[in-house]
Every structure is written in structure tokens, then in C-alpha cells.
PDB file of C-alpha atoms in Angstrom:
ATOM      1  CA  UNK A   1      -2.922 -13.394 -15.552  1.00 58.00           C
ATOM      2  CA  UNK A   2      -3.755 -13.727 -11.933  1.00 76.00           C
ATOM      3  CA  UNK A   3      -3.219 -10.977  -9.495  1.00 92.00           C
ATOM      4  CA  UNK A   4      -1.788 -11.440  -6.058  1.00 96.00           C
ATOM      5  CA  UNK A   5      -4.111 -13.740  -4.529  1.00 97.00           C
ATOM      6  CA  UNK A   6      -4.724 -13.996  -0.412  1.00 97.00           C
ATOM      7  CA  UNK A   7      -6.208 -16.418   1.764  1.00 96.00           C
ATOM      8  CA  UNK A   8      -8.935 -16.841   3.859  1.00 97.00           C
ATOM      9  CA  UNK A   9     -10.790 -13.608   2.896  1.00 96.00           C
ATOM     10  CA  UNK A  10     -12.144 -12.901   6.312  1.00 96.00           C
ATOM     11  CA  UNK A  11     -11.131 -14.572   9.350  1.00 96.00           C
ATOM     12  CA  UNK A  12     -12.289 -14.406  13.337  1.00 98.00           C
ATOM     13  CA  UNK A  13     -10.001 -15.487  15.688  1.00 98.00           C
ATOM     14  CA  UNK A  14     -10.464 -15.239  19.494  1.00 98.00           C
ATOM     15  CA  UNK A  15      -7.562 -13.182  21.970  1.00 98.00           C
ATOM     16  CA  UNK A  16      -4.743 -15.442  22.639  1.00 97.00           C
ATOM     17  CA  UNK A  17      -5.106 -17.883  19.595  1.00 98.00           C
ATOM     18  CA  UNK A  18      -2.688 -17.851  16.498  1.00 97.00           C
ATOM     19  CA  UNK A  19      -3.184 -17.313  12.708  1.00 98.00           C
ATOM     20  CA  UNK A  20      -1.827 -17.755   9.653  1.00 98.00           C
ATOM     21  CA  UNK A  21      -2.486 -15.696   5.783  1.00 98.00           C
ATOM     22  CA  UNK A  22      -1.372 -16.915   2.640  1.00 98.00           C
ATOM     23  CA  UNK A  23      -0.331 -15.088  -0.219  1.00 98.00           C
ATOM     24  CA  UNK A  24       0.360 -15.698  -3.746  1.00 97.00           C
ATOM     25  CA  UNK A  25       2.197 -13.598  -5.755  1.00 96.00           C
ATOM     26  CA  UNK A  26       1.727 -12.801  -9.346  1.00 95.00           C
ATOM     27  CA  UNK A  27       3.788 -14.615 -12.130  1.00 94.00           C
ATOM     28  CA  UNK A  28       7.266 -13.953 -11.812  1.00 91.00           C
ATOM     29  CA  UNK A  29       7.237 -11.853  -9.000  1.00 92.00           C
ATOM     30  CA  UNK A  30      10.047 -12.448  -6.387  1.00 91.00           C
ATOM     31  CA  UNK A  31       8.962 -10.025  -3.993  1.00 92.00           C
ATOM     32  CA  UNK A  32       6.579 -10.056  -1.411  1.00 94.00           C
ATOM     33  CA  UNK A  33       5.581  -7.965   1.057  1.00 94.00           C
ATOM     34  CA  UNK A  34       3.186  -7.548   4.173  1.00 97.00           C
ATOM     35  CA  UNK A  35       1.222  -4.329   5.136  1.00 97.00           C
ATOM     36  CA  UNK A  36      -1.450  -4.211   8.213  1.00 97.00           C
ATOM     37  CA  UNK A  37      -4.176  -1.509   7.923  1.00 96.00           C
ATOM     38  CA  UNK A  38      -6.161  -0.596  10.800  1.00 95.00           C
ATOM     39  CA  UNK A  39      -9.552   0.833   9.816  1.00 90.00           C
ATOM     40  CA  UNK A  40      -8.979   5.027   8.980  1.00 88.00           C
ATOM     41  CA  UNK A  41      -5.028   4.496   8.455  1.00 92.00           C
ATOM     42  CA  UNK A  42      -2.327   3.834   5.641  1.00 94.00           C
ATOM     43  CA  UNK A  43      -1.380   0.450   5.092  1.00 95.00           C
ATOM     44  CA  UNK A  44       1.939  -0.261   7.941  1.00 95.00           C
ATOM     45  CA  UNK A  45       5.158  -2.223   6.344  1.00 94.00           C
ATOM     46  CA  UNK A  46       5.495  -5.390   8.249  1.00 96.00           C
ATOM     47  CA  UNK A  47       7.525  -7.696   6.571  1.00 92.00           C
ATOM     48  CA  UNK A  48       9.443  -7.898   2.637  1.00 92.00           C
ATOM     49  CA  UNK A  49      10.783 -11.284   1.555  1.00 93.00           C
ATOM     50  CA  UNK A  50      12.930 -11.813  -1.694  1.00 90.00           C
ATOM     51  CA  UNK A  51      13.871 -14.876  -2.675  1.00 88.00           C
ATOM     52  CA  UNK A  52      13.153 -16.712   0.574  1.00 89.00           C
ATOM     53  CA  UNK A  53      15.671 -14.131   2.464  1.00 91.00           C
ATOM     54  CA  UNK A  54      13.298 -11.282   4.858  1.00 91.00           C
ATOM     55  CA  UNK A  55      14.794  -7.895   3.501  1.00 88.00           C
ATOM     56  CA  UNK A  56      13.274  -5.861   5.510  1.00 88.00           C
ATOM     57  CA  UNK A  57      11.168  -5.656   8.817  1.00 91.00           C
ATOM     58  CA  UNK A  58       8.720  -2.715   9.973  1.00 91.00           C
ATOM     59  CA  UNK A  59       8.004  -1.805  13.553  1.00 92.00           C
ATOM     60  CA  UNK A  60       6.001  -4.722  15.137  1.00 96.00           C
ATOM     61  CA  UNK A  61       6.853  -7.215  17.622  1.00 97.00           C
ATOM     62  CA  UNK A  62       8.093 -10.319  17.532  1.00 96.00           C
ATOM     63  CA  UNK A  63       4.242 -12.201  17.546  1.00 98.00           C
ATOM     64  CA  UNK A  64       4.644 -11.657  14.036  1.00 98.00           C
ATOM     65  CA  UNK A  65       6.442 -13.776  11.359  1.00 97.00           C
ATOM     66  CA  UNK A  66       6.672 -13.987   8.090  1.00 97.00           C
ATOM     67  CA  UNK A  67       8.248 -16.988   5.677  1.00 96.00           C
ATOM     68  CA  UNK A  68       8.773 -17.354   2.030  1.00 97.00           C
ATOM     69  CA  UNK A  69       8.534 -20.555   0.068  1.00 96.00           C
ATOM     70  CA  UNK A  70      10.655 -21.663  -3.093  1.00 95.00           C
ATOM     71  CA  UNK A  71       7.637 -20.505  -5.227  1.00 94.00           C
ATOM     72  CA  UNK A  72       7.818 -17.363  -3.691  1.00 95.00           C
ATOM     73  CA  UNK A  73       4.420 -17.584  -2.062  1.00 97.00           C
ATOM     74  CA  UNK A  74       4.202 -15.985   1.290  1.00 98.00           C
ATOM     75  CA  UNK A  75       2.796 -16.991   4.830  1.00 98.00           C
ATOM     76  CA  UNK A  76       1.945 -14.228   7.772  1.00 98.00           C
ATOM     77  CA  UNK A  77       1.805 -16.050  11.135  1.00 98.00           C
ATOM     78  CA  UNK A  78       0.803 -13.988  14.098  1.00 98.00           C
ATOM     79  CA  UNK A  79       0.964 -15.712  17.567  1.00 97.00           C
ATOM     80  CA  UNK A  80      -0.577 -14.577  20.621  1.00 98.00           C
ATOM     81  CA  UNK A  81      -3.437 -12.282  19.546  1.00 98.00           C
ATOM     82  CA  UNK A  82      -4.614  -8.956  20.725  1.00 98.00           C
ATOM     83  CA  UNK A  83      -7.906  -6.904  19.869  1.00 97.00           C
ATOM     84  CA  UNK A  84      -5.387  -4.659  18.234  1.00 96.00           C
ATOM     85  CA  UNK A  85      -3.990  -7.036  15.786  1.00 98.00           C
ATOM     86  CA  UNK A  86      -7.609  -6.621  14.142  1.00 97.00           C
ATOM     87  CA  UNK A  87      -7.340  -4.978  10.616  1.00 97.00           C
ATOM     88  CA  UNK A  88      -7.065  -5.373   6.788  1.00 96.00           C
ATOM     89  CA  UNK A  89      -4.268  -7.935   6.632  1.00 97.00           C
ATOM     90  CA  UNK A  90      -2.866  -7.061   2.622  1.00 96.00           C
ATOM     91  CA  UNK A  91       0.572  -8.708   0.911  1.00 97.00           C
ATOM     92  CA  UNK A  92       1.806  -7.238  -2.184  1.00 95.00           C
ATOM     93  CA  UNK A  93       4.188  -8.320  -4.832  1.00 94.00           C
ATOM     94  CA  UNK A  94       6.975  -6.918  -7.460  1.00 89.00           C
ATOM     95  CA  UNK A  95       9.140  -8.218  -9.429  1.00 84.00           C
ATOM     96  CA  UNK A  96      12.031  -8.027  -7.267  1.00 72.00           C
ATOM     97  CA  UNK A  97      13.456  -5.916  -3.976  1.00 66.00           C
ATOM     98  CA  UNK A  98      14.616  -2.282  -4.607  1.00 66.00           C
ATOM     99  CA  UNK A  99      13.532  -1.804  -7.729  1.00 66.00           C
ATOM    100  CA  UNK A 100      11.143   1.120  -8.969  1.00 74.00           C
ATOM    101  CA  UNK A 101       8.373  -1.036 -10.080  1.00 78.00           C
ATOM    102  CA  UNK A 102       4.818  -0.089  -8.338  1.00 85.00           C
ATOM    103  CA  UNK A 103       3.554  -2.666  -5.698  1.00 90.00           C
ATOM    104  CA  UNK A 104       0.705  -4.543  -6.940  1.00 93.00           C
ATOM    105  CA  UNK A 105      -1.621  -5.419  -3.617  1.00 95.00           C
ATOM    106  CA  UNK A 106      -4.244  -8.257  -2.885  1.00 96.00           C
ATOM    107  CA  UNK A 107      -7.671  -7.913  -1.584  1.00 95.00           C
ATOM    108  CA  UNK A 108      -6.221  -8.295   1.906  1.00 95.00           C
ATOM    109  CA  UNK A 109      -7.556 -10.879   4.558  1.00 97.00           C
ATOM    110  CA  UNK A 110      -9.815  -9.348   6.862  1.00 96.00           C
ATOM    111  CA  UNK A 111      -8.753 -10.635  10.324  1.00 97.00           C
ATOM    112  CA  UNK A 112     -10.781  -9.704  13.267  1.00 97.00           C
ATOM    113  CA  UNK A 113      -9.886 -10.847  16.846  1.00 98.00           C
ATOM    114  CA  UNK A 114     -12.407 -10.756  19.794  1.00 97.00           C
TER     115      UNK A 114
ATOM    116  CA  UNK B   1      12.645   8.729   8.310  1.00 78.00           C
ATOM    117  CA  UNK B   2      10.647   9.352   5.758  1.00 85.00           C
ATOM    118  CA  UNK B   3       6.882   9.998   6.386  1.00 91.00           C
ATOM    119  CA  UNK B   4       4.215  11.744   4.166  1.00 95.00           C
ATOM    120  CA  UNK B   5       1.118  13.536   5.133  1.00 96.00           C
ATOM    121  CA  UNK B   6      -2.294  14.063   3.608  1.00 97.00           C
ATOM    122  CA  UNK B   7      -4.090  17.055   5.185  1.00 96.00           C
ATOM    123  CA  UNK B   8      -7.249  16.226   4.311  1.00 97.00           C
ATOM    124  CA  UNK B   9      -9.156  13.345   5.578  1.00 96.00           C
ATOM    125  CA  UNK B  10     -11.871  13.929   2.891  1.00 97.00           C
ATOM    126  CA  UNK B  11     -12.342  15.982  -0.353  1.00 98.00           C
ATOM    127  CA  UNK B  12     -15.944  16.794  -2.214  1.00 98.00           C
ATOM    128  CA  UNK B  13     -16.253  17.650  -5.593  1.00 98.00           C
ATOM    129  CA  UNK B  14     -19.034  17.899  -8.427  1.00 98.00           C
ATOM    130  CA  UNK B  15     -19.034  15.691 -11.069  1.00 98.00           C
ATOM    131  CA  UNK B  16     -17.058  17.068 -14.065  1.00 97.00           C
ATOM    132  CA  UNK B  17     -15.132  19.662 -12.131  1.00 98.00           C
ATOM    133  CA  UNK B  18     -11.113  19.497 -11.813  1.00 97.00           C
ATOM    134  CA  UNK B  19     -10.468  17.288  -8.577  1.00 97.00           C
ATOM    135  CA  UNK B  20      -7.076  17.662  -6.482  1.00 98.00           C
ATOM    136  CA  UNK B  21      -6.178  15.749  -3.585  1.00 98.00           C
ATOM    137  CA  UNK B  22      -2.712  16.834  -1.782  1.00 98.00           C
ATOM    138  CA  UNK B  23       0.179  14.899  -0.502  1.00 98.00           C
ATOM    139  CA  UNK B  24       3.260  16.232   0.878  1.00 97.00           C
ATOM    140  CA  UNK B  25       6.473  14.290   2.136  1.00 95.00           C
ATOM    141  CA  UNK B  26       9.736  14.156   4.017  1.00 92.00           C
ATOM    142  CA  UNK B  27      12.570  12.199   3.079  1.00 87.00           C
ATOM    143  CA  UNK B  28      16.369  11.781   3.454  1.00 83.00           C
ATOM    144  CA  UNK B  29      17.365  11.740  -0.138  1.00 81.00           C
ATOM    145  CA  UNK B  30      15.856  11.488  -3.362  1.00 82.00           C
ATOM    146  CA  UNK B  31      11.738  10.319  -3.506  1.00 86.00           C
ATOM    147  CA  UNK B  32      10.117   7.756  -4.993  1.00 90.00           C
ATOM    148  CA  UNK B  33       6.295   8.793  -4.830  1.00 93.00           C
ATOM    149  CA  UNK B  34       3.208   6.696  -6.107  1.00 95.00           C
ATOM    150  CA  UNK B  35      -0.553   6.952  -5.070  1.00 97.00           C
ATOM    151  CA  UNK B  36      -2.530   4.209  -4.934  1.00 97.00           C
ATOM    152  CA  UNK B  37      -6.732   4.360  -4.886  1.00 97.00           C
ATOM    153  CA  UNK B  38      -8.564   1.485  -2.404  1.00 95.00           C
ATOM    154  CA  UNK B  39     -12.200   0.859  -3.216  1.00 92.00           C
ATOM    155  CA  UNK B  40     -14.499  -0.656  -0.305  1.00 86.00           C
ATOM    156  CA  UNK B  41     -12.738  -4.294   0.754  1.00 79.00           C
ATOM    157  CA  UNK B  42     -10.060  -4.536  -1.849  1.00 83.00           C
ATOM    158  CA  UNK B  43      -6.871  -3.985  -1.750  1.00 87.00           C
ATOM    159  CA  UNK B  44      -4.875  -1.211  -3.119  1.00 93.00           C
ATOM    160  CA  UNK B  45      -4.836  -0.349  -7.045  1.00 94.00           C
ATOM    161  CA  UNK B  46      -1.565   1.184  -8.467  1.00 94.00           C
ATOM    162  CA  UNK B  47      -2.621   4.476  -9.927  1.00 96.00           C
ATOM    163  CA  UNK B  48       0.951   6.710 -11.045  1.00 95.00           C
ATOM    164  CA  UNK B  49       4.430   7.157  -9.811  1.00 93.00           C
ATOM    165  CA  UNK B  50       7.330   9.384 -10.019  1.00 92.00           C
ATOM    166  CA  UNK B  51      10.870   8.559 -10.160  1.00 88.00           C
ATOM    167  CA  UNK B  52      12.751  11.044 -12.146  1.00 83.00           C
ATOM    168  CA  UNK B  53      11.892  13.010 -15.063  1.00 84.00           C
ATOM    169  CA  UNK B  54       9.089  15.274 -16.040  1.00 88.00           C
ATOM    170  CA  UNK B  55       7.147  16.833 -12.726  1.00 91.00           C
ATOM    171  CA  UNK B  56       3.920  15.876 -14.181  1.00 95.00           C
ATOM    172  CA  UNK B  57       3.197  12.286 -14.478  1.00 95.00           C
ATOM    173  CA  UNK B  58       0.173  10.914 -16.124  1.00 95.00           C
ATOM    174  CA  UNK B  59      -1.559   7.820 -14.653  1.00 94.00           C
ATOM    175  CA  UNK B  60      -4.726   5.176 -14.911  1.00 92.00           C
ATOM    176  CA  UNK B  61      -8.288   6.417 -15.270  1.00 93.00           C
ATOM    177  CA  UNK B  62      -7.345  10.126 -16.808  1.00 95.00           C
ATOM    178  CA  UNK B  63      -5.514  11.003 -13.359  1.00 97.00           C
ATOM    179  CA  UNK B  64      -2.021  12.927 -13.056  1.00 97.00           C
ATOM    180  CA  UNK B  65       0.388  13.960 -10.439  1.00 97.00           C
ATOM    181  CA  UNK B  66       2.685  17.251 -10.424  1.00 96.00           C
ATOM    182  CA  UNK B  67       6.361  16.347  -8.376  1.00 95.00           C
ATOM    183  CA  UNK B  68       7.027  19.944  -6.413  1.00 95.00           C
ATOM    184  CA  UNK B  69      10.289  19.515  -5.243  1.00 93.00           C
ATOM    185  CA  UNK B  70      10.736  22.929  -3.488  1.00 93.00           C
ATOM    186  CA  UNK B  71       7.122  22.434  -1.960  1.00 95.00           C
ATOM    187  CA  UNK B  72       7.902  18.730  -1.121  1.00 95.00           C
ATOM    188  CA  UNK B  73       4.436  17.966  -2.900  1.00 97.00           C
ATOM    189  CA  UNK B  74       2.747  15.467  -5.347  1.00 97.00           C
ATOM    190  CA  UNK B  75      -0.758  16.319  -5.380  1.00 98.00           C
ATOM    191  CA  UNK B  76      -3.373  14.431  -7.678  1.00 98.00           C
ATOM    192  CA  UNK B  77      -5.102  15.988  -9.707  1.00 98.00           C
ATOM    193  CA  UNK B  78      -7.624  14.994 -12.775  1.00 98.00           C
ATOM    194  CA  UNK B  79      -9.527  17.795 -14.954  1.00 97.00           C
ATOM    195  CA  UNK B  80     -12.906  16.068 -14.847  1.00 97.00           C
ATOM    196  CA  UNK B  81     -13.783  14.220 -11.786  1.00 97.00           C
ATOM    197  CA  UNK B  82     -16.839  10.973 -12.543  1.00 97.00           C
ATOM    198  CA  UNK B  83     -18.688   9.267  -9.275  1.00 96.00           C
ATOM    199  CA  UNK B  84     -16.585   6.566 -10.127  1.00 95.00           C
ATOM    200  CA  UNK B  85     -14.014   7.973  -8.897  1.00 96.00           C
ATOM    201  CA  UNK B  86     -15.068   8.254  -5.731  1.00 97.00           C
ATOM    202  CA  UNK B  87     -13.177   6.205  -3.464  1.00 97.00           C
ATOM    203  CA  UNK B  88     -10.087   6.176  -0.535  1.00 97.00           C
ATOM    204  CA  UNK B  89      -6.634   7.936  -2.089  1.00 98.00           C
ATOM    205  CA  UNK B  90      -3.178   7.073  -0.465  1.00 98.00           C
ATOM    206  CA  UNK B  91       0.066   8.786  -1.400  1.00 97.00           C
ATOM    207  CA  UNK B  92       3.122   6.981  -0.906  1.00 95.00           C
ATOM    208  CA  UNK B  93       6.696   7.243  -0.463  1.00 93.00           C
ATOM    209  CA  UNK B  94      10.023   5.509  -0.494  1.00 87.00           C
ATOM    210  CA  UNK B  95      13.503   6.118  -0.614  1.00 69.00           C
ATOM    211  CA  UNK B  96      15.831   4.149  -3.010  1.00 60.00           C
ATOM    212  CA  UNK B  97      17.514   1.467  -1.307  1.00 63.00           C
ATOM    213  CA  UNK B  98      17.538  -1.947  -1.264  1.00 59.00           C
ATOM    214  CA  UNK B  99      13.919  -2.675  -0.291  1.00 67.00           C
ATOM    215  CA  UNK B 100      10.716  -1.490  -2.064  1.00 67.00           C
ATOM    216  CA  UNK B 101       8.720  -0.357   1.241  1.00 83.00           C
ATOM    217  CA  UNK B 102       6.654   2.178   0.977  1.00 90.00           C
ATOM    218  CA  UNK B 103       5.332   4.339   3.491  1.00 92.00           C
ATOM    219  CA  UNK B 104       1.326   5.367   3.157  1.00 95.00           C
ATOM    220  CA  UNK B 105      -0.213   8.654   3.854  1.00 96.00           C
ATOM    221  CA  UNK B 106      -3.465   8.676   6.409  1.00 96.00           C
ATOM    222  CA  UNK B 107      -5.367   8.458   2.829  1.00 97.00           C
ATOM    223  CA  UNK B 108      -7.739  10.951   1.843  1.00 98.00           C
ATOM    224  CA  UNK B 109     -11.382  10.102   0.632  1.00 97.00           C
ATOM    225  CA  UNK B 110     -12.623  11.288  -2.495  1.00 98.00           C
ATOM    226  CA  UNK B 111     -16.585  12.140  -2.649  1.00 97.00           C
ATOM    227  CA  UNK B 112     -18.065  13.092  -6.304  1.00 97.00           C
ATOM    228  CA  UNK B 113     -21.197  13.739  -6.494  1.00 97.00           C
ATOM    229  CA  UNK B 114     -23.622  14.082  -9.444  1.00 95.00           C
TER     230      UNK B 114
END
């Protein structure tokens, strides 16, 4: 079975631009979460979606938004990019929200803002 | 608020020797604890979890972890290290709620020398 897939793998953007990152969960998984991993730090929670509804939001500005589609795939959007948004963006899926199953992570999208 | 501390930035061990990667946590309520491993330019791979039951949890690739409620610790261990175990290890905690949100430590780099 395919794991969590993310696209693109790498992206270079300029300050002020916007970006859209995409994620396809493991087949059968209905919950998708997004994390930001800055170099040298652990992942920080951005959003969780379950059944197309936002179930949780981390401490990120409104420039960050996300959505989940009927097929459970998800997009993360970031507007007005700042240099500090440069990071590895990780998508993770799980069977449901709030269950004990572990999160399964994709390989991430490396975003560089110049 | 929940938090995780990994007090060591790096752990060095010789191949064949036992290894320990330390983790302490702080939560209100019963913790769900996880260990993940990250290889260069990759996402996080699930190693093991503690939800309830036996304090010694066995996971993938020969790793195990010991939950100690009185010391609020969840140290990762392996009886005999391999060079291929060299990677970045993250401890994470979740409190039972309607969400699967994980709070991660900053990570510990494990270096196993031949």
C-alpha cells in the first residue's frame, strides 16, 4: 500500500508570494494533520482535519490555511510568505481523529523562501 | 499545556553497545507517548507507543521504551546498537481528547560508531 504522499518535494518561493502544498493520506485514513519542522527543531502542529472539518489548529497566523477534500486529500496554503516560513512541511494521516493509532508521516515538502 | 523534553542534543554509542535516548514529559491527564525516527530528508517513522498497560513497550527494529509515571519519563532503549540506527529521534506526547495532535520534543541525534 502507498504511504502518505506529498507534493511537491521541494519548492523555492520569494517573500510575499503564496504557496500550496498537497497531501494524499494512506488509503482508508480519514484524518490529515499538518506540521511545520524548522531546521533543528521538532515538528510543530499546524492543523488537523477530519471528515473535511477542521478539528484543531496550532499557534500559527491566519496566513496559514488548509482544507480537506471528499477523497480525504488535503492542501495547506500559506499566503504572504516570510523568510521564517522556510521549513519542512510534513503531512500525517491517521484512521480517525482522537484515536490511539499512530500518525503516519509523508516525506515532507521542503519550502525555501528567499 | 503539554510539553516534551529531550535533554540530549546528541547521543554517541559504539556499535553493539546498549543505547538510551532520554525523554521526559509534562501533561495534565494521562499521557499517550510515542517515539519516531527521522532519517535525512525523510519524514518521521513510527517506532512505538505507550497508551496503557505494561510499562515496557516493544517496537520496531528492536527498540523498546520504558514508561515511568513517577519520573514522567519515557526513555527509548535498545540492547545492541547498529550503525544503521544513526538518525534523529523524536519523543512525542498526546493527551486524550478529540484530536490526534502530537507535541514533539526537539529531537536527539543518535550516532552509532562502527
